[in-house]
PDB file of C-alpha atoms in Angstrom:
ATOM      1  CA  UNK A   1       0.000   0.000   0.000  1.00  0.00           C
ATOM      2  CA  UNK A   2       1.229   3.944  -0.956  1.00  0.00           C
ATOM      3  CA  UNK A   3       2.277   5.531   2.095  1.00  0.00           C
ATOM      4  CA  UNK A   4      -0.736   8.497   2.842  1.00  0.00           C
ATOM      5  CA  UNK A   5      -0.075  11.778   1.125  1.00  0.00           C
ATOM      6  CA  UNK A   6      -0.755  13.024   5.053  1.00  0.00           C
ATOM      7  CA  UNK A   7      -3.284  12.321   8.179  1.00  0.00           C
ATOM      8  CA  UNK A   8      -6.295  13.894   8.909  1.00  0.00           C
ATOM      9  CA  UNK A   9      -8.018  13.067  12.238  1.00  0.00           C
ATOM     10  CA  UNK A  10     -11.496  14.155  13.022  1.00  0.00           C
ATOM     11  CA  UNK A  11     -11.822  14.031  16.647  1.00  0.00           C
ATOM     12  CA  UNK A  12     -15.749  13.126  17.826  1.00  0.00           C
ATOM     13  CA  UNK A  13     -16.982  14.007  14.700  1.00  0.00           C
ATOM     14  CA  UNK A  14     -20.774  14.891  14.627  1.00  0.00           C
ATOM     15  CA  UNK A  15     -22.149  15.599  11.235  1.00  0.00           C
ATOM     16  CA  UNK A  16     -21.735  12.723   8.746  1.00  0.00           C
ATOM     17  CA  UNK A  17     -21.976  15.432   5.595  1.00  0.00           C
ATOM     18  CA  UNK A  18     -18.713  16.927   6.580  1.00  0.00           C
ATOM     19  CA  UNK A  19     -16.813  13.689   7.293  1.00  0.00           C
ATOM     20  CA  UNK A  20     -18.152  12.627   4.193  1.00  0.00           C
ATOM     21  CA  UNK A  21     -16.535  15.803   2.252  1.00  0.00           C
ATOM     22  CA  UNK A  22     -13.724  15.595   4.283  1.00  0.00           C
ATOM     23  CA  UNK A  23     -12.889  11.934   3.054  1.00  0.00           C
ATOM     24  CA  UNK A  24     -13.637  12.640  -0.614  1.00  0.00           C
ATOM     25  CA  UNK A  25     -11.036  15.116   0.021  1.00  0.00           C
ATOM     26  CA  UNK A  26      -8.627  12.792   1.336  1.00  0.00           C
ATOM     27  CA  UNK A  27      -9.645  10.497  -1.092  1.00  0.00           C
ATOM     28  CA  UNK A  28      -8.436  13.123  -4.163  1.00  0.00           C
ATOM     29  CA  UNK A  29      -5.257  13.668  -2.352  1.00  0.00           C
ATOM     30  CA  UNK A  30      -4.054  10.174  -1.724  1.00  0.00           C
ATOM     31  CA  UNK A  31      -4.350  10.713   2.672  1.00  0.00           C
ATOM     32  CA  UNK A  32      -5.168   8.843   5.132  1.00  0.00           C
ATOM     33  CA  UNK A  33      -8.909   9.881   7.390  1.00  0.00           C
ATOM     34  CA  UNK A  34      -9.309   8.614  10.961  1.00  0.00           C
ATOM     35  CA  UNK A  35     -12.470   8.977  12.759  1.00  0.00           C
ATOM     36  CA  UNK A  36     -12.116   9.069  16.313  1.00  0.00           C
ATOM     37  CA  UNK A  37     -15.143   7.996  18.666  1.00  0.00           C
ATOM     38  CA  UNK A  38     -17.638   8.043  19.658  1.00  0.00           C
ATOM     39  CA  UNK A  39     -19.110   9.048  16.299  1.00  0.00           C
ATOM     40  CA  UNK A  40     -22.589  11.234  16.251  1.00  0.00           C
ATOM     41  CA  UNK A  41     -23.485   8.931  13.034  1.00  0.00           C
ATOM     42  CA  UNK A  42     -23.588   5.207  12.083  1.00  0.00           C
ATOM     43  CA  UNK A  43     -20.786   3.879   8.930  1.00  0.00           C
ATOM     44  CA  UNK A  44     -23.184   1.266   8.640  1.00  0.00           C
ATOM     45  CA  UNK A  45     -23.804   0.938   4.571  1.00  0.00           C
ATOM     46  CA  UNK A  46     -27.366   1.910   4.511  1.00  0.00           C
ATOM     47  CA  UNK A  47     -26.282   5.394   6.606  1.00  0.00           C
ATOM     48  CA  UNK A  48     -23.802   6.137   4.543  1.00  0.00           C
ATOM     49  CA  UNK A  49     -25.530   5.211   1.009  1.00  0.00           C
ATOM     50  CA  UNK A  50     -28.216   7.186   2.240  1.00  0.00           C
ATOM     51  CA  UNK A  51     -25.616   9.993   2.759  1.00  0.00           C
ATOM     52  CA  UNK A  52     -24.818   9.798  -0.644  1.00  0.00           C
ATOM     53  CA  UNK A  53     -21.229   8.535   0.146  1.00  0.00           C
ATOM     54  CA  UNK A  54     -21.010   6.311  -2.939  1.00  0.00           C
ATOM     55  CA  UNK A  55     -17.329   6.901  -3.021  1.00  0.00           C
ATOM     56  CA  UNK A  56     -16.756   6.190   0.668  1.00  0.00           C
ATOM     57  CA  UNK A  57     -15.446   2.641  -0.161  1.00  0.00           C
ATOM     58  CA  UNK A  58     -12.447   4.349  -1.607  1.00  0.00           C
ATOM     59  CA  UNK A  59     -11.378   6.083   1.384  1.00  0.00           C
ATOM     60  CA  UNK A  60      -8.478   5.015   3.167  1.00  0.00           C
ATOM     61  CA  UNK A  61     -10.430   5.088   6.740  1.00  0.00           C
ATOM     62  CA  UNK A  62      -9.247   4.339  10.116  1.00  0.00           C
ATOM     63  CA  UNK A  63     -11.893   4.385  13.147  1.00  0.00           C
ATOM     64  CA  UNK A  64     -10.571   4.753  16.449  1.00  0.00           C
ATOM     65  CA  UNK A  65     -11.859   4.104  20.016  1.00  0.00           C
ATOM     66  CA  UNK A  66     -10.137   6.911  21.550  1.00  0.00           C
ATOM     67  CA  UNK A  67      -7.072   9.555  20.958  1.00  0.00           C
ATOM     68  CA  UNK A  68      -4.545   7.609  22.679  1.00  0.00           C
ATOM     69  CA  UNK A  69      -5.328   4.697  21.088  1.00  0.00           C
ATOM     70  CA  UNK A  70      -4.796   6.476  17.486  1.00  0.00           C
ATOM     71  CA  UNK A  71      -2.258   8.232  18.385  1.00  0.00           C
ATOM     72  CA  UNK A  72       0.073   5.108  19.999  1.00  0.00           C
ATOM     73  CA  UNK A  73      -0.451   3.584  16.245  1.00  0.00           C
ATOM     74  CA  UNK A  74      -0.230   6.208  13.807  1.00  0.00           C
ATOM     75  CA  UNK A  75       1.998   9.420  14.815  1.00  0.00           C
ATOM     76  CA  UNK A  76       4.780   6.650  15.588  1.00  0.00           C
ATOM     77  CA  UNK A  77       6.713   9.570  17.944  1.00  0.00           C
ATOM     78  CA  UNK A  78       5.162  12.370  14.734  1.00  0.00           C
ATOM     79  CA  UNK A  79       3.749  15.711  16.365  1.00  0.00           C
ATOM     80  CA  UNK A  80       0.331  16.565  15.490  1.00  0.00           C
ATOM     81  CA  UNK A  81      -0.725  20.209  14.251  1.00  0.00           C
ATOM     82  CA  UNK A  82      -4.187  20.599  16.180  1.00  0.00           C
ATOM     83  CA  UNK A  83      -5.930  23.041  14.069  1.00  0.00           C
ATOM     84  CA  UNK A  84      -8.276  25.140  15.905  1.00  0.00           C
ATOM     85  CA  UNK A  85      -9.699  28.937  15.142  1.00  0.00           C
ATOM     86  CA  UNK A  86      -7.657  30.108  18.406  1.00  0.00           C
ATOM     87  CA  UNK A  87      -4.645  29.119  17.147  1.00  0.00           C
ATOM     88  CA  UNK A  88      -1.385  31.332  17.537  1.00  0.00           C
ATOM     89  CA  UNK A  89      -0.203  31.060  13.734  1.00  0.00           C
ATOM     90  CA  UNK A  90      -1.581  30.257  10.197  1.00  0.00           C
ATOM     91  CA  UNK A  91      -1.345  27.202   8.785  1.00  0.00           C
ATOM     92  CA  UNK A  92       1.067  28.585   5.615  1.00  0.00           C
ATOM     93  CA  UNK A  93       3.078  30.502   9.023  1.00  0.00           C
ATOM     94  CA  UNK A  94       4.587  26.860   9.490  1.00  0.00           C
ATOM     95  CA  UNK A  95       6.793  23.726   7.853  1.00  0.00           C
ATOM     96  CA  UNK A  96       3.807  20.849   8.071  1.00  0.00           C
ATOM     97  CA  UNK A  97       6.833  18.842   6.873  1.00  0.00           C
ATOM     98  CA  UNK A  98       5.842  15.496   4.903  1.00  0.00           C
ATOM     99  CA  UNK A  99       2.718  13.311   5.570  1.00  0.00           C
ATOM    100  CA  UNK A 100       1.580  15.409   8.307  1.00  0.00           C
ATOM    101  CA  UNK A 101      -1.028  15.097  11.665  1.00  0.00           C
ATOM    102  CA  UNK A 102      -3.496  17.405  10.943  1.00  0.00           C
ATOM    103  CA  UNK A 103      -6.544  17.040  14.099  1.00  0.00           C
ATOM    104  CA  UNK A 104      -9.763  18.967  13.966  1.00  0.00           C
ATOM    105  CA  UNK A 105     -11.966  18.709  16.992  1.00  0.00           C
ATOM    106  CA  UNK A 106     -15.602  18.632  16.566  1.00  0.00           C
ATOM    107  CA  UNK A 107     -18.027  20.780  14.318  1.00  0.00           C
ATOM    108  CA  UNK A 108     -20.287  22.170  17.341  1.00  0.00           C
ATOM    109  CA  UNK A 109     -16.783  22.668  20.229  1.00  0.00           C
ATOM    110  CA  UNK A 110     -13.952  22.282  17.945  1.00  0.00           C
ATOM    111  CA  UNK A 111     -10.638  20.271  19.708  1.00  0.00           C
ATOM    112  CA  UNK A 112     -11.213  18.495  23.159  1.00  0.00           C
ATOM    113  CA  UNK A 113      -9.812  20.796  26.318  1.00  0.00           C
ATOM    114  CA  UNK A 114      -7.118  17.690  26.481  1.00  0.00           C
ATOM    115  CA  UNK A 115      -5.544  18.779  22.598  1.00  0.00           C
ATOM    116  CA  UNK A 116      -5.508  22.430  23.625  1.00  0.00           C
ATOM    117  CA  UNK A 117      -2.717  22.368  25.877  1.00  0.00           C
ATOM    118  CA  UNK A 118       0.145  23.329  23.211  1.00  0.00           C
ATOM    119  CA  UNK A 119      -0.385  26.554  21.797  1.00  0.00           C
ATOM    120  CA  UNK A 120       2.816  25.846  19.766  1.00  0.00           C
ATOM    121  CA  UNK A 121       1.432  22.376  18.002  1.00  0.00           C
ATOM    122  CA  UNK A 122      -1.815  25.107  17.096  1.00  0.00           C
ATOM    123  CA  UNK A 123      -2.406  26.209  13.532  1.00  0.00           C
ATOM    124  CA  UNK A 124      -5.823  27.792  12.093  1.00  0.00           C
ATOM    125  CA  UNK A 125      -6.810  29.091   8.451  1.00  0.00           C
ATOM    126  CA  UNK A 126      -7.600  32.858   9.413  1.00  0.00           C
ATOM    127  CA  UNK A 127     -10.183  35.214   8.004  1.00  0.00           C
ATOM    128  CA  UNK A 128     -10.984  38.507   8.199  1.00  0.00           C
ATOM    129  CA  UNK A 129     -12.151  40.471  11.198  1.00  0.00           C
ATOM    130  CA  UNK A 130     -15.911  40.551  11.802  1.00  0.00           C
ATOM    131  CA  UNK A 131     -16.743  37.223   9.706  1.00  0.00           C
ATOM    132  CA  UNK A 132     -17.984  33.929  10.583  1.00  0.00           C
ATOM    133  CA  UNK A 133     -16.810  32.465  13.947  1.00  0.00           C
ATOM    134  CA  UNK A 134     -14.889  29.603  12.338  1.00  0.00           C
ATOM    135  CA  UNK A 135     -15.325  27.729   8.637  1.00  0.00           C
ATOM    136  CA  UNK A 136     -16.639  24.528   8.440  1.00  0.00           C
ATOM    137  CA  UNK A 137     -14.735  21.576   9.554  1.00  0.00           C
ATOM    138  CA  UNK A 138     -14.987  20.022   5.962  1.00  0.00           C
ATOM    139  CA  UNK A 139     -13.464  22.942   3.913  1.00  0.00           C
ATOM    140  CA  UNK A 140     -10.816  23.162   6.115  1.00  0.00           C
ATOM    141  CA  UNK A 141      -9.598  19.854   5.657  1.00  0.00           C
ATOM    142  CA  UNK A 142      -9.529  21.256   2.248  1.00  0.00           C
ATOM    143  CA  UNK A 143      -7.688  24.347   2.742  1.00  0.00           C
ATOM    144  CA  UNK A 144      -4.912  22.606   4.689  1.00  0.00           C
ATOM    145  CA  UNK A 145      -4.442  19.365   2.680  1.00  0.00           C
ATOM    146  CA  UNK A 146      -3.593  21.921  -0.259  1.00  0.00           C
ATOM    147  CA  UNK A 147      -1.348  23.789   1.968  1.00  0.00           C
ATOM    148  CA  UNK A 148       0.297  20.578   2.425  1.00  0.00           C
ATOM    149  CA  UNK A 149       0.711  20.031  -1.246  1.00  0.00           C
ATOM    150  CA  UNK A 150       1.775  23.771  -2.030  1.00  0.00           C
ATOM    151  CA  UNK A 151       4.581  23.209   0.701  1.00  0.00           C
ATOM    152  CA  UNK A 152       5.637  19.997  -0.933  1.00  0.00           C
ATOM    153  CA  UNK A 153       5.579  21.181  -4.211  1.00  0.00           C
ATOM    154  CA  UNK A 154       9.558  21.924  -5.864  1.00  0.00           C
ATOM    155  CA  UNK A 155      10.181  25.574  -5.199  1.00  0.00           C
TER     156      UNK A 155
END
């Protein structure tokens, strides 16, 4: 099997739409999505046919029963970038570096209180004062698995 283009890790996740986006991302980039419970949604076939997930069978998918437990397997001593609207620095401000962590907390709370503690692991995708509170979950997996490819690309 390819090694993952990168990692993205949707902590709790609640909304099956935008894990659903968020794998056919991963799926056109060649990464790796793990799903860390509990899940607000079922993966059973029916939920996720009637979802209109007819790809989903093509995403490289990990489910996990808790942080630890994903993150003794996969990071293999690799830091995570927590991405979270708080975050000290820009996603672009920073070297991902190859196959990268990237952890999004859930759509309703964002990251857990327990993946908050280092500000310096922290990355967002900014906007402008005076918009939206955050962007959805989803289309920020999309935003940062292209920063990952712009940063990988030959300069």
């Amino acid at each position: 099997m390819t090694p993952p283009f990168a990692h993205v890790v949707l902590v709790e996740p609640e909304i099956p739409w935008n894990t659903g986006n968020a794998g056919r991302s991963c799926l056109a980039f060649g990464a790796r999505l793990h799903l860390v419970e509990p899940l607000g949604f079922s993966l059973d076939e029916r939920a996720v046919r009637r979802a209109g997930l007819d790809y989903w069978a093509d995403v490289d998918l990990s489910v996990w029963p808790s942080w630890s437990a994903l993150q003794r397997s996969v990071a293999g001593g690799q830091e995570a970038w927590f991405v979270t609207p708080e975050a000290p620095r820009a996603a672009w401000e920073v070297e991902l570096g190859p196959c990268p962590l990237l952890v999004f907390g859930q759509e309703s709370s964002g990251l857990p209180p327990s993946l908050r503690s280092r500000p310096e692991r922290q990355i967002s995708v900014p906007m402008p004062a005076g918009s939206a509170r955050s962007l959805n979950v989803s289309t920020t997996v999309g935003i940062l698995l292209y920063e990952v490819d712009r940063q990988a690309r030959p300069r």
